[in-house]
DNA sequence: AAAATACTTGACTGATCAGTCTACATCGGC
DNA sequence: GCCGATGTAGACTGATCAGTCAAGTATTTT
């Protein structure tokens, strides 16, 4: 066995996988250990509880995705195009498996009244994501592309719609909703209709 | 004890309460029994499993709300006003406690990969709710109030946004999002902006 | 080679889980 | 007054749960 173990990562990966496949509440420590190839003792060597592990797993997942978000929402990209690229990216990821947004949403709605630590983490990560939306909206407003006197509120509203669509798409196992979301986003942002006509 | 017991209702009520306060997965049969003042035997006299109870509870809740939905979405009401009234109604209910939409959403995202029976029930009830949206959208389109060549898709998109906002409002414990949703709904529907000015 | 560090093992505890079972109570109908 | 139907009571089973712990094994440091 190596001096520095990869078990911590294996545990957080396993946890996120299982919570995505099932749910936070129904994912047991035993199951996480089994999938990670760990024994109980190892789990509690690294983490004090399932809650603490979840926090670590979510933060790790965020860090993995941050660079990508930075690129997609780069100020060098025209503001409305940032959303375009982002929702394209989401749709692509969603088509073939898990992504940060979705396990976070299901975990979020599940623990919102239960686990304060996990809840705070989810909110913290969401706030960071909303920041990307917000600055893109502010830029779009400044360029006169949209009318958004309150970028923060607009960002939050769009984020909520986006998450709802993500959740619905998952529950009904229908990517169509996600495919159409780009247009919905433009509507919510208040962009003048560009009829993506059939020819 | 009366000939006909109210225990069935007490059990479904207790179940929905607990699932709203916590979640589907973490709500145990024992806890439901305790809250309903029932013993294990009574529970399994009425229901074969937690899953079956949940289905019954959701259907019962829907039936309780159906008349209200019919009134709010009555064809006698101008189509866009139906949404206005509905989201007002939702906001009011949400401000002081539970409502059908929300426990259904959290249960839905939780069991989407687990319990097929509950999942099917959630989808069935959602489909019914979407029908209200859909016909209002079709009417609005017919009256030239909005441009919606595909009312079903529009209804589903709006429904997803609505649910996302509901979920977000709950998680962040912020009714503001819900208050603003009427405008977002109009945007998604494609209604020309009516600036609800500050005077 | 000894000691310290970093990690692993798996048995164990006590609580809680879903679900079963038999015995019992209360009622309307006769 | 008794019978069948509708419901209730609660002990019990075996599985699974989160979390503990003492003992062990590599690997690096000294």
Short mmCIF file of C-alpha atoms (C1' of nucleotides) in Angstrom, two decimals:
data_model
loop_
_atom_site.label_atom_id
_atom_site.label_comp_id
_atom_site.label_asym_id
_atom_site.label_seq_id
_atom_site.Cartn_x
_atom_site.Cartn_y
_atom_site.Cartn_z
CA UNK A 1 0.00 0.00 0.00
CA UNK A 2 1.34 3.43 -0.94
CA UNK A 3 2.32 6.05 1.55
CA UNK A 4 -0.43 8.34 0.42
CA UNK A 5 -3.76 6.67 -0.17
CA UNK A 6 -6.32 7.46 -2.85
CA UNK A 7 -9.07 6.17 -0.61
CA UNK A 8 -10.43 9.59 0.21
CA UNK A 9 -11.12 10.27 -3.43
CA UNK A 10 -12.51 6.80 -3.96
CA UNK A 11 -14.93 7.36 -1.13
CA UNK A 12 -16.18 10.73 -2.32
CA UNK A 13 -16.54 9.45 -5.87
CA UNK A 14 -18.47 6.42 -4.71
CA UNK A 15 -20.71 8.56 -2.53
CA UNK A 16 -21.62 10.96 -5.33
CA UNK A 17 -22.28 8.08 -7.70
CA UNK A 18 -24.59 6.34 -5.29
CA UNK A 19 -26.41 9.51 -4.30
CA UNK A 20 -26.96 10.22 -7.95
CA UNK A 21 -28.26 6.73 -8.63
CA UNK A 22 -30.43 6.65 -5.53
CA UNK A 23 -30.59 9.57 -3.13
CA UNK A 24 -28.76 11.09 -0.22
CA UNK A 25 -31.02 9.60 2.42
CA UNK A 26 -31.00 6.09 1.04
CA UNK A 27 -27.26 5.96 0.45
CA UNK A 28 -25.72 4.16 3.39
CA UNK A 29 -22.18 4.35 4.65
CA UNK A 30 -21.93 0.61 4.16
CA UNK A 31 -22.88 0.95 0.52
CA UNK A 32 -20.38 3.75 -0.03
CA UNK A 33 -17.65 1.62 1.55
CA UNK A 34 -18.52 -1.35 -0.58
CA UNK A 35 -18.42 0.60 -3.82
CA UNK A 36 -15.16 2.29 -2.84
CA UNK A 37 -13.61 -0.99 -1.76
CA UNK A 38 -13.09 0.38 1.72
CA UNK A 39 -13.83 -0.92 5.15
CA UNK A 40 -15.76 0.91 7.82
CA UNK A 41 -12.61 1.85 9.66
CA UNK A 42 -11.15 3.59 6.64
CA UNK A 43 -14.30 5.57 6.12
CA UNK A 44 -14.26 6.91 9.65
CA UNK A 45 -10.55 7.46 9.48
CA UNK A 46 -11.10 10.05 6.76
CA UNK A 47 -14.54 11.37 7.62
CA UNK A 48 -16.42 11.96 10.81
CA UNK A 49 -19.80 11.23 9.25
CA UNK A 50 -21.74 10.77 6.07
CA UNK A 51 -22.62 14.43 6.22
CA UNK A 52 -18.97 15.49 6.32
CA UNK A 53 -18.12 13.17 3.47
CA UNK A 54 -20.89 14.66 1.38
CA UNK A 55 -19.62 18.15 1.97
CA UNK A 56 -16.15 17.08 0.88
CA UNK A 57 -17.53 15.27 -2.16
CA UNK A 58 -19.53 18.26 -3.32
CA UNK A 59 -16.61 20.65 -2.89
CA UNK A 60 -14.31 18.29 -4.76
CA UNK A 61 -16.80 18.02 -7.58
CA UNK A 62 -17.08 21.77 -7.74
CA UNK A 63 -13.32 22.21 -7.91
CA UNK A 64 -13.22 19.75 -10.77
CA UNK A 65 -15.72 21.84 -12.69
CA UNK A 66 -14.57 25.32 -11.81
CA UNK A 67 -11.99 25.70 -14.57
CA UNK A 68 -14.59 24.73 -17.09
CA UNK A 69 -17.06 27.28 -15.77
CA UNK A 70 -14.37 29.94 -15.90
CA UNK A 71 -13.73 29.15 -19.53
CA UNK A 72 -17.39 29.04 -20.52
CA UNK A 73 -18.15 32.29 -18.75
CA UNK A 74 -14.98 34.09 -19.76
CA UNK A 75 -15.50 37.84 -20.10
CA UNK A 76 -13.91 37.53 -23.54
CA UNK A 77 -17.03 35.76 -24.73
CA UNK A 78 -20.08 37.89 -25.63
CA UNK A 79 -22.42 37.72 -22.64
CA UNK A 80 -25.42 35.99 -24.19
CA UNK A 81 -23.16 33.53 -25.93
CA UNK A 82 -21.85 32.47 -22.55
CA UNK A 83 -25.27 31.11 -21.67
CA UNK A 84 -25.56 29.52 -25.04
CA UNK A 85 -22.32 27.67 -24.59
CA UNK A 86 -23.08 26.75 -21.03
CA UNK A 87 -26.46 25.21 -21.76
CA UNK A 88 -25.00 23.40 -24.75
CA UNK A 89 -22.33 22.02 -22.48
CA UNK A 90 -24.88 20.97 -19.87
CA UNK A 91 -27.01 19.24 -22.44
CA UNK A 92 -24.02 17.33 -23.74
CA UNK A 93 -22.96 16.18 -20.29
CA UNK A 94 -26.47 15.31 -19.30
CA UNK A 95 -26.93 13.15 -22.37
CA UNK A 96 -24.28 10.73 -21.22
CA UNK A 97 -24.38 10.71 -17.46
CA UNK A 98 -23.91 12.65 -14.30
CA UNK A 99 -23.02 16.29 -13.81
CA UNK A 100 -22.56 18.56 -10.86
CA UNK A 101 -25.82 20.45 -11.18
CA UNK A 102 -28.15 17.57 -10.87
CA UNK A 103 -26.96 15.51 -7.93
CA UNK A 104 -26.66 18.83 -6.13
CA UNK A 105 -30.27 19.65 -6.84
CA UNK A 106 -31.62 16.35 -5.63
CA UNK A 107 -29.36 16.38 -2.61
CA UNK A 108 -30.33 19.98 -2.01
CA UNK A 109 -34.05 19.44 -2.00
CA UNK A 110 -33.61 16.39 0.14
CA UNK A 111 -31.46 17.82 2.89
CA UNK A 112 -32.86 21.32 2.89
CA UNK A 113 -34.72 20.63 6.12
CA UNK A 114 -32.32 18.08 7.53
CA UNK A 115 -28.58 18.38 7.29
CA UNK A 116 -27.42 21.97 7.85
CA UNK A 117 -23.83 21.31 6.84
CA UNK A 118 -24.67 19.79 3.49
CA UNK A 119 -27.34 22.38 2.92
CA UNK A 120 -24.87 25.21 3.49
CA UNK A 121 -22.42 23.62 1.08
CA UNK A 122 -25.00 23.26 -1.62
CA UNK A 123 -26.03 26.88 -1.20
CA UNK A 124 -22.43 28.04 -1.24
CA UNK A 125 -21.71 26.27 -4.52
CA UNK A 126 -24.94 27.51 -6.03
CA UNK A 127 -24.07 31.04 -5.09
CA UNK A 128 -20.80 30.69 -6.94
CA UNK A 129 -22.57 29.41 -10.03
CA UNK A 130 -25.12 32.19 -9.84
CA UNK A 131 -22.23 34.66 -9.82
CA UNK A 132 -21.34 33.54 -13.36
CA UNK A 133 -24.90 34.10 -14.46
CA UNK A 134 -25.03 37.45 -12.73
CA UNK A 135 -21.98 38.97 -14.34
CA UNK A 136 -23.02 37.73 -17.77
CA UNK A 137 -26.40 39.36 -17.25
CA UNK A 138 -24.80 42.56 -16.07
CA UNK A 139 -22.59 42.64 -19.15
CA UNK A 140 -25.55 41.95 -21.43
CA UNK A 141 -27.47 44.74 -19.78
CA UNK A 142 -24.56 47.14 -20.14
CA UNK A 143 -24.38 46.31 -23.83
CA UNK A 144 -28.08 46.96 -24.20
CA UNK A 145 -28.80 43.39 -25.24
CA UNK A 146 -31.34 42.88 -22.48
CA UNK A 147 -33.20 44.93 -19.94
CA UNK A 148 -32.09 43.73 -16.50
CA UNK A 149 -32.00 46.42 -13.83
CA UNK A 150 -31.53 43.80 -11.11
CA UNK A 151 -28.93 41.31 -12.40
CA UNK A 152 -28.81 39.34 -9.18
CA UNK A 153 -32.54 38.68 -9.12
CA UNK A 154 -32.52 37.84 -12.79
CA UNK A 155 -29.65 35.44 -12.28
CA UNK A 156 -31.42 33.69 -9.46
CA UNK A 157 -34.65 33.42 -11.44
CA UNK A 158 -32.83 31.94 -14.40
CA UNK A 159 -30.92 29.57 -12.18
CA UNK A 160 -34.15 28.33 -10.64
CA UNK A 161 -35.69 27.72 -14.06
CA UNK A 162 -32.56 25.97 -15.19
CA UNK A 163 -32.52 23.68 -12.20
CA UNK A 164 -36.20 22.92 -12.52
CA UNK A 165 -35.69 21.92 -16.12
CA UNK A 166 -32.71 19.79 -15.22
CA UNK A 167 -34.71 18.01 -12.53
CA UNK A 168 -37.72 17.51 -14.73
CA UNK A 169 -35.58 16.18 -17.55
CA UNK A 170 -34.06 13.66 -15.21
CA UNK A 171 -37.30 12.55 -13.62
CA UNK A 172 -39.08 12.15 -16.91
CA UNK A 173 -35.90 10.90 -18.54
CA UNK A 174 -36.42 13.32 -21.40
CA UNK A 175 -33.53 15.31 -22.85
CA UNK A 176 -35.95 17.25 -25.04
CA UNK A 177 -36.73 19.67 -22.25
CA UNK A 178 -33.05 20.43 -21.92
CA UNK A 179 -32.63 20.88 -25.63
CA UNK A 180 -35.35 23.51 -25.63
CA UNK A 181 -34.05 25.28 -22.59
CA UNK A 182 -31.74 27.61 -24.47
CA UNK A 183 -34.75 29.37 -25.94
CA UNK A 184 -36.48 29.47 -22.55
CA UNK A 185 -33.37 31.02 -21.05
CA UNK A 186 -33.37 33.73 -23.68
CA UNK A 187 -37.04 34.39 -22.90
CA UNK A 188 -36.37 34.65 -19.18
CA UNK A 189 -33.46 36.95 -19.87
CA UNK A 190 -35.75 39.12 -21.95
CA UNK A 191 -33.91 38.80 -25.24
CA UNK A 192 -35.99 39.73 -28.26
CA UNK A 193 -37.35 36.60 -29.91
CA UNK A 194 -35.15 35.14 -32.57
CA UNK A 195 -37.39 32.61 -34.24
CA UNK A 196 -35.22 29.59 -34.86
CA UNK A 197 -37.30 28.90 -37.93
CA UNK A 198 -37.61 25.50 -39.57
CA UNK A 199 -35.65 26.38 -42.67
CA UNK B 1 -64.29 2.89 18.06
CA UNK B 2 -66.53 3.64 15.09
CA UNK B 3 -67.39 1.12 12.49
CA UNK B 4 -65.55 3.02 9.83
CA UNK B 5 -62.13 4.27 10.84
CA UNK B 6 -60.42 7.51 9.84
CA UNK B 7 -57.06 5.86 10.28
CA UNK B 8 -56.38 5.58 6.58
CA UNK B 9 -56.61 9.33 6.20
CA UNK B 10 -54.61 9.93 9.34
CA UNK B 11 -51.85 7.73 7.96
CA UNK B 12 -51.68 9.41 4.57
CA UNK B 13 -51.76 12.85 6.17
CA UNK B 14 -48.99 11.93 8.57
CA UNK B 15 -46.91 10.47 5.75
CA UNK B 16 -47.16 13.57 3.59
CA UNK B 17 -46.35 15.82 6.53
CA UNK B 18 -43.26 13.86 7.44
CA UNK B 19 -42.08 13.55 3.86
CA UNK B 20 -42.47 17.27 3.50
CA UNK B 21 -40.55 17.96 6.70
CA UNK B 22 -37.84 15.43 5.94
CA UNK B 23 -37.88 13.35 2.79
CA UNK B 24 -39.36 10.22 1.33
CA UNK B 25 -36.32 8.08 1.99
CA UNK B 26 -35.83 9.13 5.57
CA UNK B 27 -39.49 8.84 6.53
CA UNK B 28 -39.95 5.51 8.24
CA UNK B 29 -43.12 3.51 8.65
CA UNK B 30 -42.58 3.65 12.39
CA UNK B 31 -42.48 7.44 12.30
CA UNK B 32 -45.62 7.61 10.19
CA UNK B 33 -47.41 5.34 12.62
CA UNK B 34 -46.31 7.37 15.58
CA UNK B 35 -47.49 10.64 14.08
CA UNK B 36 -50.79 9.11 13.02
CA UNK B 37 -51.29 7.49 16.41
CA UNK B 38 -51.42 4.08 14.79
CA UNK B 39 -49.75 0.81 15.49
CA UNK B 40 -47.84 -1.28 12.98
CA UNK B 41 -50.76 -3.66 12.58
CA UNK B 42 -53.09 -0.88 11.49
CA UNK B 43 -50.61 0.42 8.96
CA UNK B 44 -50.25 -2.93 7.28
CA UNK B 45 -53.94 -3.55 7.53
CA UNK B 46 -54.52 -0.58 5.20
CA UNK B 47 -51.38 -0.57 3.11
CA UNK B 48 -49.09 -3.21 1.77
CA UNK B 49 -46.00 -1.00 1.96
CA UNK B 50 -44.70 2.51 2.36
CA UNK B 51 -44.67 2.81 -1.39
CA UNK B 52 -48.37 1.97 -1.66
CA UNK B 53 -49.23 4.39 1.12
CA UNK B 54 -47.35 7.14 -0.66
CA UNK B 55 -49.24 6.54 -3.86
CA UNK B 56 -52.52 6.74 -1.96
CA UNK B 57 -51.41 9.87 -0.12
CA UNK B 58 -50.42 11.68 -3.30
CA UNK B 59 -53.64 10.76 -5.06
CA UNK B 60 -55.69 11.88 -2.07
CA UNK B 61 -53.84 15.17 -1.98
CA UNK B 62 -54.46 15.67 -5.65
CA UNK B 63 -58.17 15.02 -5.28
CA UNK B 64 -58.31 17.59 -2.51
CA UNK B 65 -56.78 20.18 -4.83
CA UNK B 66 -58.50 19.31 -8.06
CA UNK B 67 -61.62 21.42 -7.56
CA UNK B 68 -59.42 24.41 -6.84
CA UNK B 69 -57.39 23.87 -9.99
CA UNK B 70 -60.58 23.58 -12.00
CA UNK B 71 -61.77 26.91 -10.65
CA UNK B 72 -58.46 28.70 -11.18
CA UNK B 73 -58.12 27.39 -14.71
CA UNK B 74 -61.74 27.76 -15.66
CA UNK B 75 -62.20 28.51 -19.38
CA UNK B 76 -64.36 31.45 -18.30
CA UNK B 77 -61.21 33.19 -17.09
CA UNK B 78 -59.00 34.92 -19.67
CA UNK B 79 -56.10 32.56 -20.36
CA UNK B 80 -53.19 34.62 -19.12
CA UNK B 81 -55.14 35.61 -16.05
CA UNK B 82 -55.42 31.94 -15.16
CA UNK B 83 -51.68 31.78 -14.68
CA UNK B 84 -51.75 35.01 -12.76
CA UNK B 85 -54.31 33.68 -10.33
CA UNK B 86 -52.63 30.32 -10.06
CA UNK B 87 -49.22 31.69 -9.17
CA UNK B 88 -50.81 34.11 -6.74
CA UNK B 89 -52.55 31.19 -5.15
CA UNK B 90 -49.35 29.16 -4.98
CA UNK B 91 -47.46 32.02 -3.42
CA UNK B 92 -50.13 32.44 -0.78
CA UNK B 93 -50.15 28.77 0.11
CA UNK B 94 -46.40 28.56 0.10
CA UNK B 95 -46.11 31.50 2.47
CA UNK B 96 -47.83 29.57 5.24
CA UNK B 97 -46.92 25.96 4.74
CA UNK B 98 -47.19 22.92 2.57
CA UNK B 99 -48.77 22.55 -0.82
CA UNK B 100 -49.15 19.74 -3.29
CA UNK B 101 -46.54 20.90 -5.76
CA UNK B 102 -43.61 20.93 -3.48
CA UNK B 103 -43.67 17.65 -1.62
CA UNK B 104 -44.35 16.10 -4.99
CA UNK B 105 -41.25 17.67 -6.43
CA UNK B 106 -38.96 16.54 -3.67
CA UNK B 107 -40.51 13.09 -3.62
CA UNK B 108 -40.29 13.01 -7.39
CA UNK B 109 -36.63 13.81 -7.65
CA UNK B 110 -35.90 11.41 -4.86
CA UNK B 111 -37.71 8.34 -6.12
CA UNK B 112 -37.15 8.92 -9.81
CA UNK B 113 -34.58 6.14 -9.92
CA UNK B 114 -35.99 4.04 -7.11
CA UNK B 115 -39.67 3.43 -6.60
CA UNK B 116 -41.46 2.90 -9.92
CA UNK B 117 -44.94 3.00 -8.40
CA UNK B 118 -44.48 6.33 -6.68
CA UNK B 119 -42.66 7.69 -9.67
CA UNK B 120 -45.52 6.78 -11.99
CA UNK B 121 -48.00 8.45 -9.64
CA UNK B 122 -46.01 11.64 -9.50
CA UNK B 123 -45.77 11.73 -13.27
CA UNK B 124 -49.47 11.05 -13.65
CA UNK B 125 -50.42 13.92 -11.38
CA UNK B 126 -47.93 16.23 -13.07
CA UNK B 127 -49.39 15.37 -16.44
CA UNK B 128 -52.78 16.42 -15.17
CA UNK B 129 -51.44 19.72 -13.92
CA UNK B 130 -49.64 20.34 -17.17
CA UNK B 131 -52.95 19.84 -18.96
CA UNK B 132 -54.26 22.98 -17.25
CA UNK B 133 -51.22 24.92 -18.42
CA UNK B 134 -51.50 23.51 -21.87
CA UNK B 135 -55.09 24.49 -22.51
CA UNK B 136 -54.54 27.97 -21.12
CA UNK B 137 -51.58 28.36 -23.45
CA UNK B 138 -53.60 27.10 -26.39
CA UNK B 139 -56.36 29.57 -25.61
CA UNK B 140 -53.87 32.42 -25.27
CA UNK B 141 -52.33 31.46 -28.58
CA UNK B 142 -55.73 31.32 -30.26
CA UNK B 143 -56.47 34.80 -28.97
CA UNK B 144 -53.18 36.07 -30.32
CA UNK B 145 -51.89 36.97 -26.87
CA UNK B 146 -48.79 34.85 -27.25
CA UNK B 147 -46.98 32.94 -29.94
CA UNK B 148 -47.03 29.26 -28.98
CA UNK B 149 -47.21 26.88 -31.90
CA UNK B 150 -46.48 23.92 -29.60
CA UNK B 151 -48.64 24.39 -26.48
CA UNK B 152 -47.63 21.09 -24.94
CA UNK B 153 -43.92 21.82 -25.10
CA UNK B 154 -44.50 25.35 -23.81
CA UNK B 155 -46.58 24.00 -20.95
CA UNK B 156 -43.90 21.54 -19.97
CA UNK B 157 -41.20 24.16 -20.14
CA UNK B 158 -43.19 26.53 -17.96
CA UNK B 159 -43.99 23.73 -15.54
CA UNK B 160 -40.32 22.90 -15.19
CA UNK B 161 -39.43 26.52 -14.50
CA UNK B 162 -42.23 26.77 -12.00
CA UNK B 163 -41.11 23.68 -10.15
CA UNK B 164 -37.53 24.79 -10.14
CA UNK B 165 -38.51 28.09 -8.62
CA UNK B 166 -40.67 26.36 -6.04
CA UNK B 167 -37.80 24.07 -5.07
CA UNK B 168 -35.29 26.87 -4.93
CA UNK B 169 -37.61 29.02 -2.83
CA UNK B 170 -37.98 26.19 -0.38
CA UNK B 171 -34.32 25.30 -0.17
CA UNK B 172 -33.20 28.89 0.28
CA UNK B 173 -36.28 29.63 2.34
CA UNK B 174 -36.93 32.72 0.25
CA UNK B 175 -40.44 33.58 -0.92
CA UNK B 176 -39.05 36.44 -3.01
CA UNK B 177 -38.28 34.11 -5.88
CA UNK B 178 -41.88 32.98 -5.89
CA UNK B 179 -43.17 36.53 -5.78
CA UNK B 180 -41.18 37.35 -8.89
CA UNK B 181 -42.20 34.23 -10.71
CA UNK B 182 -45.33 35.71 -12.27
CA UNK B 183 -43.17 37.94 -14.43
CA UNK B 184 -40.84 35.08 -15.30
CA UNK B 185 -43.85 33.02 -16.34
CA UNK B 186 -45.00 35.78 -18.65
CA UNK B 187 -41.50 35.92 -20.14
CA UNK B 188 -41.43 32.18 -20.72
CA UNK B 189 -44.88 32.34 -22.27
CA UNK B 190 -43.62 35.06 -24.55
CA UNK B 191 -45.98 37.82 -23.46
CA UNK B 192 -44.84 41.30 -24.37
CA UNK B 193 -43.23 42.96 -21.38
CA UNK B 194 -45.64 44.91 -19.22
CA UNK B 195 -43.37 46.83 -16.88
CA UNK B 196 -45.05 46.60 -13.48
CA UNK B 197 -43.70 50.02 -12.68
CA UNK B 198 -43.08 51.30 -9.19
CA UNK B 199 -46.01 53.72 -9.11
"C1'" DA C 1 16.90 -0.72 13.36
"C1'" DA C 2 13.71 1.91 15.93
"C1'" DA C 3 10.12 5.06 16.11
"C1'" DA C 4 6.66 7.73 14.18
"C1'" DT C 5 3.23 8.40 10.60
"C1'" DA C 6 -0.38 7.06 7.71
"C1'" DC C 7 -3.54 4.06 6.78
"C1'" DT C 8 -6.34 -0.57 7.05
"C1'" DT C 9 -8.94 -4.25 9.13
"C1'" DG C 10 -13.16 -6.25 10.69
"C1'" DA C 11 -15.60 -7.48 14.68
"C1'" DC C 12 -18.77 -5.26 17.69
"C1'" DT C 13 -22.74 -2.30 19.73
"C1'" DG C 14 -27.18 -0.66 20.08
"C1'" DA C 15 -30.61 1.61 17.36
"C1'" DT C 16 -33.80 1.43 13.83
"C1'" DC C 17 -35.64 -0.56 9.70
"C1'" DA C 18 -39.71 -3.00 6.94
"C1'" DG C 19 -42.72 -6.32 7.41
"C1'" DT C 20 -45.34 -10.57 9.83
"C1'" DC C 21 -48.15 -12.69 13.01
"C1'" DT C 22 -51.60 -13.97 16.42
"C1'" DA C 23 -54.75 -12.41 19.56
"C1'" DC C 24 -58.16 -9.16 20.56
"C1'" DA C 25 -61.76 -5.40 20.33
"C1'" DT C 26 -65.87 -3.13 18.52
"C1'" DC C 27 -69.38 -2.76 15.47
"C1'" DG C 28 -73.84 -3.73 12.38
"C1'" DG C 29 -76.99 -7.25 11.23
"C1'" DC C 30 -79.79 -11.01 12.65
"C1'" DG D 1 -77.00 -12.73 22.31
"C1'" DC D 2 -74.05 -14.05 18.85
"C1'" DC D 3 -71.70 -13.85 14.32
"C1'" DG D 4 -68.93 -11.98 10.72
"C1'" DA D 5 -66.68 -7.89 9.26
"C1'" DT D 6 -63.78 -4.22 10.12
"C1'" DG D 7 -60.28 -2.66 12.47
"C1'" DT D 8 -56.51 -2.58 16.46
"C1'" DA D 9 -52.65 -4.14 19.50
"C1'" DG D 10 -48.07 -5.01 20.02
"C1'" DA D 11 -44.54 -8.52 20.35
"C1'" DC D 12 -41.36 -10.55 17.22
"C1'" DT D 13 -37.88 -11.48 13.26
"C1'" DG D 14 -33.99 -10.69 10.67
"C1'" DA D 15 -31.83 -7.15 8.06
"C1'" DT D 16 -29.51 -2.98 7.95
"C1'" DC D 17 -28.16 1.28 9.96
"C1'" DA D 18 -24.30 4.74 11.83
"C1'" DG D 19 -20.60 4.78 14.41
"C1'" DT D 20 -16.63 2.72 17.69
"C1'" DC D 21 -12.51 0.57 18.68
"C1'" DA D 22 -8.36 -2.05 19.45
"C1'" DA D 23 -5.10 -4.27 16.84
"C1'" DG D 24 -2.59 -4.56 12.74
"C1'" DT D 25 0.42 -3.25 8.44
"C1'" DA D 26 3.04 -0.51 5.40
"C1'" DT D 27 6.17 3.42 4.65
"C1'" DT D 28 8.93 7.36 5.86
"C1'" DT D 29 11.98 9.62 9.17
"C1'" DT D 30 15.70 9.54 12.28
#
